[in-house]
Coordinates of C-alpha atoms and ligand atoms in Angstrom, one line a residue:
X1 CA -82.4 42.9 -106.9
X2 CA -79.7 45.5 -106.5
X3 CA -77.4 46.3 -109.4
X4 CA -74.2 44.8 -108.0
X5 CA -75.9 41.4 -107.8
X6 CA -77.4 41.8 -111.3
X7 CA -74.0 42.6 -112.8
X8 CA -72.2 39.8 -111.0
X9 CA -74.9 37.2 -111.9
X10 CA -75.0 38.3 -115.5
X11 CA -71.3 38.1 -115.9
X12 CA -71.2 34.7 -114.1
X13 CA -73.9 33.4 -116.4
X14 CA -72.0 34.3 -119.5
X15 CA -68.8 32.9 -118.1
X16 CA -70.4 29.6 -117.0
X17 CA -71.7 28.9 -120.5
X18 CA -68.3 29.7 -122.0
X19 CA -66.6 27.4 -119.4
X20 CA -68.8 24.5 -120.3
X21 CA -68.3 25.0 -124.0
X22 CA -64.5 25.1 -123.4
X23 CA -64.8 22.0 -121.1
X24 CA -62.7 23.7 -118.4
X25 CA -62.2 21.8 -115.2
X26 CA -63.7 23.3 -112.0
X27 CA -60.2 24.1 -110.7
X28 CA -59.3 26.1 -113.7
X29 CA -62.7 27.9 -113.6
X30 CA -62.1 28.8 -110.0
X31 CA -58.7 30.3 -111.0
X32 CA -60.2 32.3 -113.9
X33 CA -63.0 33.6 -111.7
X34 CA -61.0 34.8 -108.7
X35 CA -59.5 38.2 -108.3
X36 CA -55.7 38.4 -107.9
X37 CA -56.1 41.2 -105.3
X38 CA -59.0 43.3 -104.0
X39 CA -58.1 46.6 -102.2
X40 CA -60.5 48.8 -100.3
X41 CA -59.4 52.2 -99.0
X42 CA -60.9 55.0 -97.1
X43 CA -60.5 58.4 -98.8
X44 CA -60.9 61.4 -96.5
X45 CA -61.6 64.7 -98.1
X46 CA -62.6 68.1 -96.6
X47 CA -65.7 69.4 -98.3
X48 CA -66.9 73.0 -98.2
X49 CA -70.7 73.0 -97.6
X50 CA -72.8 76.0 -96.7
X51 CA -69.7 78.0 -95.8
X52 CA -68.4 75.3 -93.5
X53 CA -65.6 72.8 -93.9
X54 CA -66.6 69.2 -93.1
X55 CA -64.5 66.1 -93.3
X56 CA -66.1 63.4 -95.4
X57 CA -64.8 59.8 -95.9
X58 CA -65.4 58.0 -99.2
X59 CA -64.9 54.3 -99.9
X60 CA -62.5 53.5 -102.8
X61 CA -61.7 50.2 -104.5
X62 CA -59.3 48.7 -106.9
X63 CA -59.9 45.1 -108.0
X64 CA -57.0 43.5 -109.9
X65 CA -58.5 40.5 -111.5
X66 CA -55.9 38.8 -113.7
X67 CA -52.5 39.6 -115.0
X68 CA -51.5 36.4 -116.8
X69 CA -51.1 38.3 -120.1
X70 CA -49.6 41.6 -118.8
X71 CA -50.0 44.4 -116.3
X72 CA -53.5 45.0 -114.8
X73 CA -55.4 47.5 -116.8
X74 CA -58.8 49.2 -116.4
X75 CA -60.7 52.4 -115.6
X76 CA -61.4 54.3 -112.5
X77 CA -65.0 55.2 -111.8
X78 CA -66.5 58.0 -109.6
X79 CA -70.2 57.2 -109.0
X80 CA -72.4 57.1 -106.0
X81 CA -73.4 53.4 -106.7
X82 CA -69.8 52.1 -106.8
X83 CA -69.4 49.0 -104.6
X84 CA -67.0 46.1 -104.4
X85 CA -69.3 43.6 -106.3
X86 CA -69.7 45.9 -109.2
X87 CA -66.0 46.8 -109.4
X88 CA -65.2 43.0 -109.3
X89 CA -67.5 42.2 -112.2
X90 CA -66.1 45.1 -114.2
X91 CA -62.5 44.1 -113.4
X92 CA -63.2 40.7 -114.8
X93 CA -64.7 42.1 -117.9
X94 CA -61.4 44.1 -118.5
X95 CA -59.5 40.8 -118.4
X96 CA -61.7 39.4 -121.2
X97 CA -61.6 42.7 -123.2
X98 CA -57.8 43.0 -123.3
X99 CA -57.5 39.3 -124.2
X100 CA -60.1 39.6 -126.9
X101 CA -58.4 42.5 -128.6
X102 CA -55.1 40.8 -128.0
X103 CA -53.1 43.5 -126.2
X104 CA -50.5 42.6 -123.5
X105 CA -52.6 43.6 -120.5
X106 CA -54.7 41.9 -117.8
X107 CA -57.8 43.3 -116.2
X108 CA -58.6 45.6 -113.3
X109 CA -61.1 48.3 -112.3
X110 CA -61.3 50.9 -109.6
X111 CA -63.9 53.2 -108.2
X112 CA -64.9 55.6 -105.5
X113 CA -68.4 55.8 -104.2
X114 CA -69.0 59.5 -104.7
X115 CA -71.1 61.8 -106.8
X116 CA -68.5 63.9 -108.5
X117 CA -71.1 66.5 -109.5
X118 CA -71.4 67.4 -105.8
X119 CA -67.7 68.3 -105.5
X120 CA -66.0 71.4 -106.7
X121 CA -62.7 71.3 -108.7
X122 CA -60.4 71.6 -105.7
X123 CA -62.3 68.9 -103.8
X124 CA -62.2 66.5 -106.8
X125 CA -58.4 67.1 -107.1
X126 CA -58.0 66.3 -103.4
X127 CA -60.2 63.1 -103.7
X128 CA -58.2 61.9 -106.8
X129 CA -54.8 62.5 -105.2
X130 CA -55.8 60.9 -101.8
X131 CA -57.1 57.9 -103.7
X132 CA -53.8 57.7 -105.6
X133 CA -51.8 58.0 -102.4
X134 CA -53.5 55.0 -101.0
X135 CA -53.3 53.0 -104.2
X136 CA -49.7 53.9 -105.1
X137 CA -48.2 50.7 -103.7
X138 CA -50.3 48.6 -106.1
X139 CA -50.4 50.6 -109.3
X140 CA -47.4 51.2 -111.6
X141 CA -46.3 51.4 -115.2
X142 CA -45.7 47.7 -115.4
X143 CA -48.1 46.7 -112.5
X144 CA -51.5 48.3 -112.9
X145 CA -52.4 51.3 -115.2
X146 CA -55.7 53.1 -114.4
X147 CA -57.7 55.1 -117.0
X148 CA -60.9 57.2 -117.1
X149 CA -64.3 55.6 -116.8
X150 CA -67.8 56.9 -115.7
X151 CA -67.4 60.1 -113.7
X152 CA -63.7 60.5 -114.3
X153 CA -61.8 62.2 -117.2
X154 CA -58.3 63.2 -118.5
X155 CA -58.0 65.9 -115.7
X156 CA -58.5 63.2 -113.0
X157 CA -55.7 61.2 -114.7
X158 CA -53.5 64.3 -114.7
X159 CA -54.0 64.6 -110.9
X160 CA -53.2 60.9 -110.4
X161 CA -50.1 61.2 -112.6
X162 CA -48.9 64.1 -110.5
X163 CA -49.5 62.4 -107.1
X164 CA -47.8 59.2 -108.3
X165 CA -44.8 61.0 -109.7
X166 CA -44.1 62.7 -106.3
X167 CA -42.9 59.4 -104.9
X168 CA -41.9 57.5 -108.1
X169 CA -40.4 60.2 -110.4
X170 CA -42.3 61.4 -113.6
X171 CA -44.0 58.3 -115.0
X172 CA -46.4 59.3 -117.8
X173 CA -47.3 55.6 -118.5
X174 CA -48.8 55.0 -115.0
X175 CA -52.2 56.2 -116.3
X176 CA -53.8 56.4 -119.7
X177 CA -56.5 58.8 -121.0
X178 CA -54.4 61.7 -119.8
X179 CA -54.6 65.3 -121.2
X180 CA -52.6 65.7 -124.4
X181 CA -50.2 68.1 -122.7
X182 CA -49.2 65.4 -120.2
X183 CA -48.4 62.6 -122.7
X184 CA -52.0 61.8 -123.6
X185 CA -52.8 60.0 -126.9
X186 CA -54.3 61.9 -129.8
X187 CA -57.8 60.4 -130.5
X188 CA -58.0 58.7 -127.0
X189 CA -60.9 60.8 -125.8
X190 CA -63.1 59.8 -128.8
X191 CA -61.7 56.3 -129.2
X192 CA -64.4 54.4 -127.3
X193 CA -67.3 56.1 -129.1
X194 CA -65.5 56.0 -132.4
X195 CA -64.9 52.3 -132.0
X196 CA -68.6 51.7 -131.1
X197 CA -69.6 53.5 -134.3
X198 CA -67.1 51.6 -136.4
X199 CA -68.4 48.3 -135.1
X200 CA -72.1 49.4 -135.3
X201 CA -71.5 50.2 -138.9
X202 CA -69.8 46.9 -139.6
X203 CA -72.7 45.0 -138.0
X204 CA -75.3 47.1 -139.8
X205 CA -73.7 46.4 -143.1
X206 CA -73.7 42.7 -142.4
X207 CA -77.4 43.0 -141.9
X208 CA -77.8 44.9 -145.1
X209 CA -78.9 48.1 -143.3
X210 CA -78.3 51.3 -145.2
X211 CA -76.8 54.1 -143.2
X212 CA -79.1 56.9 -144.5
X213 CA -82.2 54.8 -143.9
X214 CA -81.2 53.6 -140.4
X215 CA -82.4 55.3 -137.2
X216 CA -80.1 55.2 -134.2
X217 CA -81.1 55.6 -130.6
X218 CA -78.4 56.3 -128.0
X219 CA -78.9 56.1 -124.3
X220 CA -76.2 58.1 -122.5
X221 CA -74.6 61.3 -123.9
X222 CA -71.4 61.2 -121.9
X223 CA -68.0 60.8 -123.5
X224 CA -68.8 57.4 -125.2
X225 CA -72.4 58.1 -126.3
X226 CA -71.6 61.6 -127.6
X227 CA -68.6 60.4 -129.7
X228 CA -70.5 57.4 -131.0
X229 CA -73.3 59.9 -132.1
X230 CA -70.8 62.2 -133.8
X231 CA -69.1 59.3 -135.6
X232 CA -72.4 57.6 -136.7
X233 CA -73.9 60.9 -137.9
X234 CA -70.8 61.5 -140.0
X235 CA -71.3 58.1 -141.6
X236 CA -74.9 59.2 -142.6
X237 CA -76.9 57.5 -139.9
X238 CA -80.0 59.3 -138.5
X239 CA -79.7 59.9 -134.8
X240 CA -83.4 60.1 -133.7
X241 CA -83.0 60.0 -129.9
X242 CA -80.4 60.8 -127.3
X243 CA -80.5 60.8 -123.5
X244 CA -78.6 61.9 -120.4
X245 CA -79.1 61.1 -116.8
X246 CA -82.0 63.5 -116.5
X247 CA -83.9 62.2 -119.5
X248 CA -83.7 62.4 -123.3
X249 CA -84.9 64.1 -126.5
X250 CA -86.5 62.6 -129.6
X251 CA -87.0 63.8 -133.2
X252 CA -88.2 61.6 -136.0
X253 CA -86.5 63.8 -138.5
X254 CA -83.2 63.3 -136.8
X255 CA -81.1 65.3 -134.3
X256 CA -78.2 67.5 -135.2
X257 CA -75.5 66.1 -132.9
X258 CA -73.4 69.3 -133.0
X259 CA -76.4 71.4 -131.9
X260 CA -77.1 68.8 -129.1
X261 CA -73.6 69.1 -127.8
X262 CA -73.7 72.9 -127.9
X263 CA -77.1 72.8 -126.0
X264 CA -75.6 70.5 -123.3
X265 CA -72.6 72.8 -123.0
X266 CA -74.9 75.8 -122.5
X267 CA -77.6 74.4 -120.4
X268 CA -76.1 71.3 -118.8
X269 CA -78.8 69.0 -120.2
X270 CA -80.4 67.8 -123.4
X271 CA -83.9 68.9 -122.4
X272 CA -85.3 71.8 -124.4
X273 CA -83.2 71.1 -127.5
X274 CA -85.0 72.9 -130.4
X275 CA -87.0 70.7 -132.7
X276 CA -87.2 67.7 -130.3
X277 CA -89.7 66.2 -127.9
X278 CA -88.9 65.1 -124.4
X279 CA -88.6 61.3 -123.9
X280 CA -87.7 59.4 -120.7
X281 CA -84.8 57.0 -120.5
X282 CA -87.2 54.1 -120.3
X283 CA -89.3 55.2 -123.3
X284 CA -86.2 55.8 -125.3
X285 CA -85.1 52.2 -125.2
X286 CA -88.4 51.1 -126.7
X287 CA -88.5 53.5 -129.6
X288 CA -88.8 52.0 -133.1
X289 CA -85.2 52.2 -134.6
X290 CA -82.7 50.0 -136.5
X291 CA -79.8 50.5 -134.0
X292 CA -80.0 50.8 -130.2
X293 CA -76.9 51.8 -128.4
X294 CA -77.0 51.6 -124.6
X295 CA -74.1 53.9 -123.5
X296 CA -75.1 54.6 -119.9
X297 CA -74.9 52.4 -116.9
X298 CA -75.1 48.7 -116.3
X299 CA -78.4 46.6 -116.4
X300 CA -80.6 49.1 -118.2
X301 CA -82.1 46.3 -120.4
X302 CA -83.8 43.7 -118.2
X303 CA -86.7 41.3 -118.4
X304 CA -89.0 44.2 -117.7
X305 CA -88.3 45.9 -121.0
X306 CA -86.5 43.3 -123.2
X307 CA -89.7 42.3 -125.0
X308 CA -90.6 45.9 -125.8
X309 CA -87.3 46.7 -127.5
X310 CA -87.8 47.1 -131.3
X311 CA -84.2 47.5 -132.6
X312 CA -82.9 44.5 -134.6
X313 CA -79.3 45.5 -133.7
X314 CA -78.0 46.5 -130.2
X315 CA -74.4 47.7 -129.8
X316 CA -73.3 47.6 -126.1
X317 CA -71.3 50.8 -125.6
X318 CA -71.8 50.5 -121.8
X319 CA -70.4 47.7 -119.8
X320 CA -73.0 44.9 -118.9
X321 CA -76.0 46.9 -120.0
X322 CA -78.2 43.8 -120.7
X323 CA -78.9 41.2 -118.0
X324 CA -78.5 37.6 -118.9
X325 CA -82.2 36.9 -118.8
X326 CA -82.9 39.9 -121.1
X327 CA -80.1 38.7 -123.4
X328 CA -81.9 35.3 -123.7
X329 CA -85.2 36.9 -124.6
X330 CA -83.5 39.1 -127.2
X331 CA -81.7 36.1 -128.6
X332 CA -85.0 34.2 -129.0
X333 CA -86.2 37.1 -131.2
X334 CA -82.9 36.9 -133.2
X335 CA -81.8 40.5 -132.2
X336 CA -78.2 40.9 -133.1
X337 CA -76.1 42.1 -130.1
X338 CA -72.5 43.4 -130.5
X339 CA -71.4 42.6 -126.9
X340 CA -69.6 45.0 -124.6
X341 CA -66.3 43.3 -124.5
X342 CA -66.1 43.8 -128.3
X343 CA -68.2 46.9 -128.8
X344 CA -66.5 49.3 -126.4
X345 CA -63.0 47.8 -126.5
X346 CA -61.7 50.8 -128.6
X347 CA -61.2 52.7 -125.3
X348 CA -58.7 50.3 -123.8
X349 CA -57.1 49.7 -127.2
X350 CA -56.3 53.4 -127.5
X351 CA -55.1 53.3 -123.9
X352 CA -52.6 50.6 -125.0
X353 CA -51.5 52.8 -127.9
X354 CA -51.0 55.7 -125.4
X355 CA -49.0 53.4 -123.0
X356 CA -46.7 52.3 -125.9
X357 CA -46.1 55.9 -127.0
X358 CA -45.3 56.9 -123.4
X359 CA -42.8 54.0 -123.0
X360 CA -41.2 54.9 -126.3
X361 CA -41.4 58.7 -125.8
X362 CA -42.6 58.9 -129.4
X363 CA -46.1 60.4 -130.1
X364 CA -48.3 59.2 -133.0
X365 CA -50.7 61.5 -134.8
X366 CA -54.5 61.1 -134.6
X367 CA -54.8 59.6 -138.0
X368 CA -52.3 56.8 -137.2
X369 CA -54.1 56.1 -133.9
X370 CA -57.5 55.9 -135.4
X371 CA -56.5 53.9 -138.5
X372 CA -54.7 51.3 -136.3
X373 CA -57.7 51.3 -134.0
X374 CA -60.2 50.7 -136.8
X375 CA -58.0 48.0 -138.4
X376 CA -57.6 46.1 -135.1
X377 CA -61.3 46.4 -134.2
X378 CA -62.3 45.1 -137.7
X379 CA -60.0 42.2 -137.4
X380 CA -61.3 41.3 -133.9
X381 CA -64.9 41.6 -135.1
X382 CA -64.2 39.3 -138.0
X383 CA -62.6 36.7 -135.8
X384 CA -65.6 36.8 -133.4
X385 CA -68.1 36.7 -136.2
X386 CA -66.4 33.7 -137.9
X387 CA -66.3 31.7 -134.7
X388 CA -69.9 32.6 -134.0
X389 CA -70.9 31.4 -137.4
X390 CA -68.8 28.2 -137.3
X391 CA -70.2 27.2 -133.9
X392 CA -73.7 28.5 -134.5
X393 CA -73.5 30.7 -131.4
X394 CA -74.1 34.4 -130.7
X395 CA -71.3 36.9 -130.8
X396 CA -71.1 37.3 -127.1
X397 CA -70.6 33.6 -126.5
X398 CA -67.9 33.6 -129.3
X399 CA -66.1 36.6 -127.8
X400 CA -66.1 35.1 -124.3
X401 CA -64.8 31.8 -125.6
X402 CA -61.9 33.5 -127.5
X403 CA -61.0 35.7 -124.5
X404 CA -61.2 33.0 -121.8
X405 CA -59.3 30.6 -124.0
X406 CA -56.4 33.1 -124.4
X407 CA -56.2 33.9 -120.7
X408 CA -56.3 30.2 -119.8
X409 CA -53.6 29.5 -122.3
X410 CA -51.3 32.2 -120.8
X411 CA -52.0 30.8 -117.3
X412 CA -50.9 27.3 -118.4
X413 CA -47.8 28.7 -120.1
X414 CA -46.8 30.6 -117.1
X415 CA -47.6 27.7 -114.8
X416 CA -49.5 29.6 -112.2
Ligands
LIG501 N1 -62.9 52.5 -118.8 C1 -62.7 52.0 -120.1 C2 -63.3 50.6 -120.2 O1 -64.1 50.2 -119.4 C3 -61.2 52.0 -120.5 C4 -60.2 51.3 -119.7 C5 -58.8 51.6 -120.0 O2 -58.5 52.3 -121.0 O3 -57.9 51.1 -119.3 O4 -63.0 49.8 -121.1

């Protein structure tokens, strides 16, 4: 089955079980499930290939799922596998994330089906600006605020800000995750990974795991995975395996995350890092460890590998990394899962802080951003854990219940 179906089915399964626990009527379920607006655009870009200019057209999407609690909010992804079904599932997830962490936003997601590694800097700028031109009528400071996601970064947000400002005046708050020099938020870049590490540590402590004796495996060494690794290593955890898209590295003695980052900067990959052995992405998930952090793409843990996973604690840094069937198998073995909508919510939470600072034209320092982030994440984790314990359900079910309940309540109050 292709990934878009897996993501949608998994998401639907989690939602259906929350709907029945909340005893929501079919009509309300239909409202909560449907997107407010789905936009598809063609993005033409001239690419230089073998000394020749060729016009390429890429497909771009923005799904605005729900805005009952505030403007649409969510990342923009550049990846060859991007498609409407996947963007739709990820847009919904943003609605539940913003509701769970109780910030005044709804949920959206965007993407362009492109491999950004095949484009040079000028071509990427053209792609980002063309995409923004086409989406400008539906985004806005109080309408829909994009942010980085897989394959995009602060520079892409800078280009979008520039393009949008040409027709609307300088509007820093139209995107978050911007470069610091353009009104970005101190700590935003590391916020998602930092939040993942903070919650992994909280969950580990609840399981009486001791940092220095706990082995951590991280799949994905992009922005989220690398900052989670830095943060967990600083808390004393032993990072024994890391991987990127081309494969991973393993060392029973532990990997120096600083050296791994320097190696990736120099060579472009983790392979060949001194003192480590090569490991494939599939093997890495099955390594003996205390904490497993999938921080790459969707649906990496499926029925094919769920039974081979040895970690007693999984923290979902990626969005929808575990299919619902795999989730059931892991639950049967009492594996503790900190679900995506809680685990990686630090990113959009810091985006909210960035938006607030932009609106007020009053920047906060990094310490303030991270201390507010940790406090809010801890509080959200505690509320989810308490509900899970009270109802004897897992944390994912509790998180969905809380989030859906809040969105449904806002819809009722607004009288949609
Ligand atoms: N792309 C991130 C996510 O999936 C952040 C979204 C945002 O900051 O709006 O949560």
